[in-house]
Structure formats: structure tokens, C-alpha cells
């Protein structure tokens, strides 16, 4: 069943007004130039990716602004940053590659909140944010570096593609990008979507941490596939 009152459609810029009007008349569905968001994610992207994900930056800023009026201990700030502020972009980062500049801006908001800086008063950031993102065992505080975390989340998508080869997403990707091959050998191709570019960026990290478990050996290319375990060789870091 289709709810025509809630349905909309878009056409490309190359579609004439006459054709678009005929489609609208036949389908009884409203035409739009912007589909908005779905599950908090943009349903369409433009060349300016920072603008596309600007709502994520604004959400983080609004949360941190609300907290600045209250007094927190260092432990309280740590919990709020890790449990709430750094969780805001999680879902979006599991689907898209964020621009480096956007990650730096969001990391900067976290750092300013941690050190107590605001628009009226700037405080010294003694260790860098990169240093604070190191694990506690190594002298940091275990905060997330969003750029690294973004690639790790997209690397998980590579694992899901391999584990669920018959899912709708994988069938769509296979039909467009690796119809006569497999995901591990798939390349960018011509006119790739932003989602596919993001997935392949995550795959760069994914392939550093995988190894073949040898069965009959029919599918393994012994000269190029990773199948020999060496100390530390199966870990991406």
C-alpha cells in the first residue's frame, strides 16, 4: 500500500518540466526538489559535504551549550562526552564518510567543553585532543578521534557485506559495482555514489585486519591474499 499523501518524488535536472508534470499527474504524487532527511540522515548529498552534515555539528554544539551552564567534575564531563556527545554522530558515521574538516570542528567542540572554554573565556588546552584520545592505559582519557572512529564504523559495513551476501543492500551494490566479481576485489568504478565511496574507505582499514581461514584452498590466491598469520599481522593497529 502506498500512502500518496506522504509520498513525494524527485526528477533529475535533465528532466523537462513537461515530463515531470506528466509523472506527477499520472502518479498523483507531489514533486519536490528536496527529500529532507530519513532517520536523521540526508536522503541526498551535494558536493559540499560539510554543509550536508552541518546538522550533526549543530546538534553537538546545542548539547554542549546546554551543559556549559552547569557545573561538572572532570569525571562528569568525561561521562557526558563519551556517553552522549560522542554518540550523536554514530549512526551517520556508520553510513557516510565525514569530511576531515567537519571531524576537526566537532573534536574542537569536545575539547573546548572539556577544558571549560566558552565564547567569553578561552582556557589553555594543556594536552592536545589527540593525546586525550589515547587509551587510559597509555596515559590518555580514551575519547574518540572522530576521523579514526568514522573509518572503523565503515569498516564494520564491509564485514556486514561479507557476512550477509543476500541482503538487499549487498544485492544492489553487487548489481552496480561488482557484478562479475566480489566485494574484496571491487573497485570504485565509474560515477560511484557517496555511500560506495564511504564503504570503500572503510574497506581500506578492514583489509588490514582480516585473514583467510584455510579450508580446501580453492578460493585463496596464495601470492596476494592474507592467509599467513604473523605476530601482530592480523591487527589493523
GROMACS .gro file of C-alpha atoms in nm:
model
  237
    1UNK     CA    1   0.000   0.000   0.000
    2UNK     CA    2   0.128   0.346  -0.092
    3UNK     CA    3   0.033   0.649   0.115
    4UNK     CA    4   0.008   0.914  -0.155
    5UNK     CA    5  -0.026   1.195   0.098
    6UNK     CA    6   0.314   1.113   0.248
    7UNK     CA    7   0.485   1.021  -0.079
    8UNK     CA    8   0.697   1.251  -0.295
    9UNK     CA    9   0.925   1.208  -0.594
   10UNK     CA   10   1.222   1.385  -0.746
   11UNK     CA   11   1.347   1.414  -1.102
   12UNK     CA   12   1.693   1.492  -1.233
   13UNK     CA   13   1.790   1.833  -1.363
   14UNK     CA   14   1.782   1.695  -1.716
   15UNK     CA   15   1.411   1.611  -1.694
   16UNK     CA   16   1.188   1.858  -1.875
   17UNK     CA   17   0.905   2.032  -1.692
   18UNK     CA   18   0.653   1.868  -1.922
   19UNK     CA   19   0.772   1.517  -1.840
   20UNK     CA   20   0.785   1.596  -1.466
   21UNK     CA   21   0.431   1.733  -1.477
   22UNK     CA   22   0.306   1.422  -1.659
   23UNK     CA   23   0.465   1.195  -1.398
   24UNK     CA   24   0.308   1.396  -1.119
   25UNK     CA   25  -0.031   1.378  -1.288
   26UNK     CA   26  -0.014   1.003  -1.353
   27UNK     CA   27   0.117   0.902  -1.011
   28UNK     CA   28  -0.082   1.156  -0.809
   29UNK     CA   29   0.233   1.214  -0.605
   30UNK     CA   30   0.377   1.555  -0.518
   31UNK     CA   31   0.704   1.654  -0.681
   32UNK     CA   32   0.978   1.803  -0.464
   33UNK     CA   33   1.331   1.934  -0.502
   34UNK     CA   34   1.448   1.815  -0.160
   35UNK     CA   35   1.358   1.486   0.009
   36UNK     CA   36   1.474   1.604   0.351
   37UNK     CA   37   1.614   1.351   0.597
   38UNK     CA   38   1.546   0.988   0.678
   39UNK     CA   39   1.644   0.851   1.020
   40UNK     CA   40   1.846   1.167   1.075
   41UNK     CA   41   2.049   1.115   0.756
   42UNK     CA   42   2.033   1.325   0.440
   43UNK     CA   43   1.843   1.147   0.165
   44UNK     CA   44   2.055   1.327  -0.094
   45UNK     CA   45   2.401   1.479  -0.090
   46UNK     CA   46   2.574   1.762  -0.269
   47UNK     CA   47   2.936   1.842  -0.342
   48UNK     CA   48   2.966   2.041  -0.019
   49UNK     CA   49   2.970   1.755   0.232
   50UNK     CA   50   3.034   1.986   0.529
   51UNK     CA   51   2.704   2.159   0.454
   52UNK     CA   52   2.526   1.824   0.419
   53UNK     CA   53   2.628   1.716   0.769
   54UNK     CA   54   2.609   2.059   0.928
   55UNK     CA   55   2.306   1.948   1.130
   56UNK     CA   56   2.529   1.699   1.315
   57UNK     CA   57   2.768   1.979   1.410
   58UNK     CA   58   2.474   2.193   1.526
   59UNK     CA   59   2.330   1.913   1.739
   60UNK     CA   60   2.662   1.860   1.916
   61UNK     CA   61   2.700   2.235   1.971
   62UNK     CA   62   2.348   2.265   2.116
   63UNK     CA   63   2.407   1.980   2.360
   64UNK     CA   64   2.735   2.123   2.480
   65UNK     CA   65   2.594   2.475   2.511
   66UNK     CA   66   2.319   2.345   2.737
   67UNK     CA   67   2.569   2.171   2.962
   68UNK     CA   68   2.802   2.469   2.996
   69UNK     CA   69   2.560   2.643   3.229
   70UNK     CA   70   2.602   2.363   3.483
   71UNK     CA   71   2.896   2.261   3.696
   72UNK     CA   72   3.053   1.924   3.635
   73UNK     CA   73   3.352   1.748   3.776
   74UNK     CA   74   3.614   1.611   3.538
   75UNK     CA   75   3.458   1.268   3.576
   76UNK     CA   76   3.114   1.407   3.496
   77UNK     CA   77   3.242   1.580   3.184
   78UNK     CA   78   3.412   1.261   3.073
   79UNK     CA   79   3.091   1.060   3.105
   80UNK     CA   80   2.882   1.322   2.923
   81UNK     CA   81   3.126   1.348   2.634
   82UNK     CA   82   3.165   0.972   2.592
   83UNK     CA   83   2.806   0.864   2.658
   84UNK     CA   84   2.611   1.145   2.491
   85UNK     CA   85   2.809   1.397   2.285
   86UNK     CA   86   3.029   1.147   2.105
   87UNK     CA   87   2.730   0.920   2.043
   88UNK     CA   88   2.540   1.183   1.841
   89UNK     CA   89   2.718   1.119   1.506
   90UNK     CA   90   2.745   0.740   1.550
   91UNK     CA   91   2.468   0.634   1.313
   92UNK     CA   92   2.563   0.885   1.044
   93UNK     CA   93   2.927   0.779   1.067
   94UNK     CA   94   2.832   0.416   1.010
   95UNK     CA   95   2.686   0.515   0.671
   96UNK     CA   96   2.893   0.805   0.538
   97UNK     CA   97   3.249   0.930   0.542
   98UNK     CA   98   3.260   1.263   0.721
   99UNK     CA   99   3.484   1.540   0.582
  100UNK     CA  100   3.808   1.580   0.774
  101UNK     CA  101   3.732   1.946   0.850
  102UNK     CA  102   3.395   1.854   0.999
  103UNK     CA  103   3.554   1.592   1.226
  104UNK     CA  104   3.807   1.851   1.342
  105UNK     CA  105   3.531   2.103   1.418
  106UNK     CA  106   3.335   1.852   1.625
  107UNK     CA  107   3.650   1.738   1.805
  108UNK     CA  108   3.721   2.104   1.879
  109UNK     CA  109   3.378   2.141   2.042
  110UNK     CA  110   3.451   1.841   2.264
  111UNK     CA  111   3.792   1.981   2.360
  112UNK     CA  112   3.655   2.325   2.444
  113UNK     CA  113   3.388   2.174   2.666
  114UNK     CA  114   3.643   1.952   2.839
  115UNK     CA  115   3.876   2.243   2.919
  116UNK     CA  116   3.592   2.481   3.008
  117UNK     CA  117   3.637   2.727   2.721
  118UNK     CA  118   3.343   2.938   2.601
  119UNK     CA  119   3.272   3.245   2.389
  120UNK     CA  120   3.372   3.479   2.673
  121UNK     CA  121   3.671   3.293   2.808
  122UNK     CA  122   3.932   3.079   2.636
  123UNK     CA  123   4.129   2.840   2.851
  124UNK     CA  124   4.455   2.665   2.779
  125UNK     CA  125   4.424   2.316   2.632
  126UNK     CA  126   4.721   2.160   2.806
  127UNK     CA  127   4.745   1.824   2.623
  128UNK     CA  128   4.616   1.813   2.265
  129UNK     CA  129   4.286   1.643   2.187
  130UNK     CA  130   4.481   1.376   2.001
  131UNK     CA  131   4.664   1.300   2.324
  132UNK     CA  132   4.335   1.277   2.517
  133UNK     CA  133   4.208   1.023   2.262
  134UNK     CA  134   4.481   0.778   2.361
  135UNK     CA  135   4.366   0.493   2.587
  136UNK     CA  136   4.389   0.538   2.963
  137UNK     CA  137   4.645   0.259   2.980
  138UNK     CA  138   4.873   0.474   2.762
  139UNK     CA  139   4.817   0.797   2.952
  140UNK     CA  140   4.514   0.942   2.772
  141UNK     CA  141   4.144   0.955   2.857
  142UNK     CA  142   4.005   0.723   2.592
  143UNK     CA  143   3.799   0.979   2.399
  144UNK     CA  144   3.719   0.901   2.036
  145UNK     CA  145   3.908   1.057   1.750
  146UNK     CA  146   3.612   1.101   1.517
  147UNK     CA  147   3.806   1.054   1.194
  148UNK     CA  148   3.950   0.721   1.309
  149UNK     CA  149   3.616   0.618   1.459
  150UNK     CA  150   3.437   0.706   1.135
  151UNK     CA  151   3.660   0.472   0.933
  152UNK     CA  152   3.619   0.197   1.192
  153UNK     CA  153   3.239   0.222   1.173
  154UNK     CA  154   3.251   0.198   0.794
  155UNK     CA  155   3.489  -0.098   0.818
  156UNK     CA  156   3.211  -0.278   1.005
  157UNK     CA  157   2.992  -0.230   0.698
  158UNK     CA  158   3.248  -0.428   0.498
  159UNK     CA  159   3.210  -0.716   0.743
  160UNK     CA  160   2.830  -0.697   0.717
  161UNK     CA  161   2.853  -0.709   0.337
  162UNK     CA  162   3.065  -1.025   0.353
  163UNK     CA  163   2.851  -1.190   0.622
  164UNK     CA  164   2.516  -1.110   0.456
  165UNK     CA  165   2.569  -1.154   0.080
  166UNK     CA  166   2.196  -1.191   0.009
  167UNK     CA  167   2.076  -0.877   0.186
  168UNK     CA  168   1.903  -0.610  -0.020
  169UNK     CA  169   2.189  -0.364   0.023
  170UNK     CA  170   2.451  -0.613  -0.095
  171UNK     CA  171   2.244  -0.718  -0.394
  172UNK     CA  172   2.206  -0.354  -0.500
  173UNK     CA  173   2.579  -0.286  -0.457
  174UNK     CA  174   2.672  -0.607  -0.637
  175UNK     CA  175   2.449  -0.525  -0.931
  176UNK     CA  176   2.613  -0.186  -0.977
  177UNK     CA  177   2.975  -0.220  -0.864
  178UNK     CA  178   3.093  -0.583  -0.863
  179UNK     CA  179   2.852  -0.781  -1.079
  180UNK     CA  180   3.123  -1.015  -1.210
  181UNK     CA  181   3.348  -1.021  -0.905
  182UNK     CA  182   3.330  -0.999  -0.528
  183UNK     CA  183   3.337  -0.726  -0.270
  184UNK     CA  184   3.701  -0.777  -0.175
  185UNK     CA  185   3.817  -0.712  -0.531
  186UNK     CA  186   3.558  -0.441  -0.607
  187UNK     CA  187   3.687  -0.102  -0.721
  188UNK     CA  188   3.544   0.248  -0.721
  189UNK     CA  189   3.406   0.219  -1.073
  190UNK     CA  190   3.256   0.495  -1.283
  191UNK     CA  191   3.024   0.753  -1.130
  192UNK     CA  192   3.026   0.597  -0.780
  193UNK     CA  193   2.780   0.712  -0.516
  194UNK     CA  194   2.888   0.883  -0.196
  195UNK     CA  195   2.781   0.574   0.001
  196UNK     CA  196   3.002   0.345  -0.210
  197UNK     CA  197   3.298   0.579  -0.175
  198UNK     CA  198   3.246   0.574   0.201
  199UNK     CA  199   3.225   0.194   0.215
  200UNK     CA  200   3.547   0.153   0.016
  201UNK     CA  201   3.724   0.394   0.250
  202UNK     CA  202   3.618   0.172   0.539
  203UNK     CA  203   3.734  -0.134   0.347
  204UNK     CA  204   4.089   0.008   0.340
  205UNK     CA  205   4.101  -0.041   0.718
  206UNK     CA  206   3.906  -0.366   0.709
  207UNK     CA  207   4.151  -0.548   0.481
  208UNK     CA  208   4.438  -0.471   0.721
  209UNK     CA  209   4.281  -0.682   0.993
  210UNK     CA  210   4.146  -0.989   0.812
  211UNK     CA  211   4.299  -1.326   0.732
  212UNK     CA  212   4.179  -1.625   0.534
  213UNK     CA  213   4.087  -1.934   0.733
  214UNK     CA  214   4.212  -2.206   0.502
  215UNK     CA  215   3.964  -2.476   0.408
  216UNK     CA  216   4.006  -2.652   0.075
  217UNK     CA  217   4.212  -2.360  -0.056
  218UNK     CA  218   4.017  -2.324  -0.381
  219UNK     CA  219   3.928  -1.957  -0.322
  220UNK     CA  220   4.264  -1.841  -0.189
  221UNK     CA  221   4.524  -1.669  -0.404
  222UNK     CA  222   4.832  -1.767  -0.208
  223UNK     CA  223   5.053  -1.499  -0.356
  224UNK     CA  224   4.836  -1.199  -0.268
  225UNK     CA  225   4.562  -1.298  -0.021
  226UNK     CA  226   4.642  -1.259   0.351
  227UNK     CA  227   4.641  -1.609   0.497
  228UNK     CA  228   4.968  -1.649   0.688
  229UNK     CA  229   4.943  -1.536   1.049
  230UNK     CA  230   5.235  -1.338   1.181
  231UNK     CA  231   5.269  -1.171   1.517
  232UNK     CA  232   5.058  -0.855   1.504
  233UNK     CA  233   4.979  -0.901   1.134
  234UNK     CA  234   4.607  -0.958   1.191
  235UNK     CA  235   4.562  -0.632   1.380
  236UNK     CA  236   4.492  -0.302   1.200
  237UNK     CA  237   4.683  -0.104   1.463
   0.00000   0.00000   0.00000
